[in-house]
Short mmCIF file of C-alpha atoms in Angstrom, two decimals:
data_model
loop_
_atom_site.label_atom_id
_atom_site.label_comp_id
_atom_site.label_asym_id
_atom_site.label_seq_id
_atom_site.Cartn_x
_atom_site.Cartn_y
_atom_site.Cartn_z
CA MET A 172 0.13 -0.01 -0.23
CA THR A 173 1.19 3.32 -0.70
CA ILE A 174 -0.66 6.19 0.35
CA GLU A 175 0.13 9.78 -1.06
CA TYR A 176 -0.95 12.83 0.98
CA ARG A 177 -1.61 16.44 -0.41
CA ASP A 178 -3.85 19.18 -0.26
CA ALA A 179 -7.28 19.14 -1.93
CA ARG A 180 -7.44 20.66 -4.99
CA PRO A 181 -11.04 21.78 -6.70
CA GLU A 182 -10.37 18.90 -9.32
CA ASP A 183 -11.15 16.37 -6.04
CA ALA A 184 -14.36 18.00 -4.96
CA PRO A 185 -16.67 15.71 -6.41
CA ALA A 186 -14.56 12.83 -5.15
CA LEU A 187 -14.13 13.75 -1.85
CA ALA A 188 -17.53 14.70 -1.05
CA LYS A 189 -18.19 10.80 -2.25
CA MET A 190 -15.69 9.67 -0.10
CA ALA A 191 -16.79 11.61 3.14
CA ALA A 192 -20.37 10.23 2.80
CA ASP A 193 -19.39 6.65 2.03
CA SER A 194 -17.74 7.19 5.24
CA PHE A 195 -19.97 8.34 7.12
CA VAL A 196 -22.57 6.05 6.01
CA GLU A 197 -20.62 3.26 6.70
CA THR A 198 -19.84 4.22 10.25
CA PHE A 199 -22.77 6.01 11.00
CA GLY A 200 -25.65 5.46 8.53
CA HIS A 201 -27.64 3.15 10.93
CA LEU A 202 -28.10 5.44 13.34
CA TYR A 203 -30.59 7.59 11.23
CA ARG A 204 -33.82 7.71 9.59
CA GLN A 205 -33.21 7.21 6.15
CA ASN A 206 -35.12 11.25 6.09
CA ASP A 207 -32.21 12.35 8.34
CA LEU A 208 -29.60 11.14 6.97
CA ASP A 209 -30.41 12.18 3.21
CA SER A 210 -31.03 15.79 4.63
CA PHE A 211 -27.59 15.53 6.59
CA LEU A 212 -25.49 14.17 3.35
CA ARG A 213 -27.04 16.60 1.03
CA ASP A 214 -26.12 19.73 3.30
CA ALA A 215 -22.51 18.04 4.80
CA PHE A 216 -21.37 16.81 1.17
CA GLY A 217 -23.83 18.55 -1.48
CA PRO A 218 -22.56 21.41 -3.82
CA ASP A 219 -22.42 23.75 -0.88
CA GLY A 220 -21.03 22.01 1.53
CA LEU A 221 -17.97 19.90 1.83
CA PRO A 222 -17.03 20.45 -2.50
CA ALA A 223 -17.54 24.21 -1.91
CA GLN A 224 -14.81 24.72 0.97
CA VAL A 225 -12.21 22.70 -1.29
CA GLY A 226 -9.71 25.74 -2.17
CA ASP A 227 -11.32 28.07 0.63
CA PRO A 228 -9.35 30.13 1.85
CA ALA A 229 -10.83 29.05 5.55
CA TYR A 230 -9.90 26.11 5.62
CA ARG A 231 -7.30 24.05 5.20
CA ILE A 232 -8.26 20.06 3.50
CA ARG A 233 -5.58 17.26 3.21
CA VAL A 234 -6.46 13.61 1.48
CA ALA A 235 -4.68 10.36 1.83
CA THR A 236 -5.00 8.82 -1.49
CA GLU A 237 -4.09 5.59 -3.19
CA ASP A 238 -3.89 5.04 -6.42
CA GLY A 239 -5.49 7.78 -7.18
CA ALA A 240 -8.89 6.86 -5.02
CA ILE A 241 -9.30 9.15 -1.87
CA ALA A 242 -9.00 7.13 1.21
CA GLY A 243 -9.16 9.97 3.76
CA PHE A 244 -9.04 13.12 4.54
CA CYS A 245 -9.17 16.20 7.59
CA LYS A 246 -10.02 19.14 7.44
CA VAL A 247 -8.97 22.15 9.90
CA GLY A 248 -10.48 25.62 10.22
CA ALA A 249 -11.12 28.64 12.75
CA CYS A 250 -13.16 27.12 15.94
CA THR A 251 -16.88 27.63 15.27
CA LEU A 252 -18.07 25.08 18.87
CA PRO A 253 -18.79 26.96 21.58
CA SER A 254 -16.46 28.80 23.74
CA PRO A 255 -16.36 28.40 26.61
CA PRO A 256 -15.61 25.76 27.04
CA VAL A 257 -13.30 25.80 24.02
CA PRO A 258 -10.57 28.50 24.23
CA ALA A 259 -10.84 31.14 22.19
CA GLY A 260 -8.82 31.57 19.09
CA ALA A 261 -8.88 27.67 18.69
CA ALA A 262 -8.21 25.61 15.59
CA GLU A 263 -11.09 23.10 14.72
CA LEU A 264 -10.28 19.27 13.34
CA LYS A 265 -13.33 19.82 11.72
CA GLN A 266 -13.62 16.54 9.77
CA LEU A 267 -11.02 13.11 9.87
CA TYR A 268 -12.66 10.89 7.77
CA LEU A 269 -11.35 7.79 6.41
CA LEU A 270 -12.90 4.48 4.57
CA LYS A 271 -12.81 1.24 6.70
CA PRO A 272 -10.36 -0.69 4.53
CA TRP A 273 -7.47 1.74 5.53
CA HIS A 274 -8.07 1.68 9.60
CA GLY A 275 -5.27 0.20 11.08
CA SER A 276 -3.23 1.77 8.72
CA GLY A 277 -1.60 4.35 10.12
CA VAL A 278 -3.57 7.00 7.61
CA ALA A 279 -5.55 8.55 10.62
CA GLN A 280 -2.43 9.19 12.02
CA ALA A 281 -0.39 11.08 9.52
CA LEU A 282 -3.45 13.31 9.10
CA MET A 283 -3.72 13.60 12.46
CA GLU A 284 -0.11 15.03 13.32
CA TRP A 285 -1.17 17.05 9.82
CA ALA A 286 -3.85 18.60 11.79
CA ILE A 287 -1.93 19.15 14.56
CA ALA A 288 0.71 21.27 12.37
CA GLU A 289 -1.06 23.16 10.65
CA ALA A 290 -3.17 24.76 13.68
CA ARG A 291 0.16 25.52 15.37
CA GLU A 292 0.83 27.00 12.45
CA SER A 293 -2.01 29.15 12.16
CA GLY A 294 -0.78 30.25 15.25
CA ALA A 295 -3.37 28.61 17.66
CA ALA A 296 -3.06 27.99 21.03
CA HIS A 297 -5.28 24.69 21.51
CA MET A 298 -7.27 22.33 19.10
CA ALA A 299 -10.21 21.43 19.74
CA LEU A 300 -13.01 19.09 17.64
CA SER A 301 -16.42 17.50 18.26
CA VAL A 302 -16.92 13.57 18.16
CA TYR A 303 -20.34 11.45 18.40
CA SER A 304 -20.22 10.51 22.35
CA ASP A 305 -20.19 6.61 21.24
CA ASN A 306 -17.68 6.75 18.59
CA HIS A 307 -15.16 5.16 21.37
CA ARG A 308 -12.82 3.91 18.63
CA ALA A 309 -12.42 8.20 17.39
CA ARG A 310 -12.38 9.10 21.13
CA ARG A 311 -9.83 6.82 22.27
CA PHE A 312 -7.51 7.52 19.11
CA TYR A 313 -8.21 11.38 19.88
CA ALA A 314 -6.62 10.39 23.38
CA ARG A 315 -3.85 9.69 22.34
CA TYR A 316 -2.96 13.10 21.33
CA GLY A 317 -3.45 14.32 24.33
CA LEU A 318 -7.38 15.45 23.50
CA VAL A 319 -9.14 15.70 26.46
CA GLU A 320 -13.20 15.92 26.62
CA ILE A 321 -14.40 19.50 27.79
CA GLY A 322 -17.70 19.48 27.32
CA ALA A 323 -20.77 18.92 25.29
CA ASN A 324 -22.74 19.73 22.11
CA VAL A 325 -25.78 19.05 20.21
CA PHE A 326 -24.93 17.78 16.38
CA MET A 327 -27.25 17.61 14.13
CA VAL A 328 -28.51 14.65 11.73
CA GLY A 329 -31.63 16.10 9.74
CA GLU A 330 -34.19 16.74 12.70
CA GLN A 331 -32.03 14.26 15.37
CA ALA A 332 -29.82 15.29 17.82
CA ASP A 333 -26.72 13.55 18.92
CA ASP A 334 -25.06 14.02 21.87
CA ASP A 335 -21.36 14.71 20.76
CA ARG A 336 -18.01 15.63 22.94
CA ILE A 337 -15.89 18.37 22.86
CA TYR A 338 -12.17 18.06 23.01
CA SER A 339 -9.25 19.95 23.19
CA VAL A 340 -5.50 19.96 23.71
CA ALA A 341 -2.85 22.69 24.23
CA LEU A 342 -0.39 22.96 21.43
#
């Protein structure tokens, strides 16, 4: 397996949106009514969602590819989580998605290390993120990077409110 890492380009937008939607569905799709899932996917990954953010200077998006196919990505930007509890001026890891065939391969670690470096480079003193309370795999992963739970956040998927946990780490 040869994984290549690079910044997302505008021409990646359609494939990136499909990969992100596929990853969300394979991880969380079973939790939602179809209309809620469809609404979320349309808003998050439709033309006005993730594809519109590729190339937007408010976000940095890194992709991991294998043989030209996107296996995972992460997105960093200014924090929009509640402050407090998040320290003012924090950077936010907005998304880190990886398709299941690449779980355990080191791709998530490489993307996370890039996200931390990007947050530091932007001058942020903290990095924060929001993760679904029952996503134990992700919670353990973020804890390995020193992120600790500092609060709660409501994450809407269609009309369903999910209990997310806010994590933060000093950079």
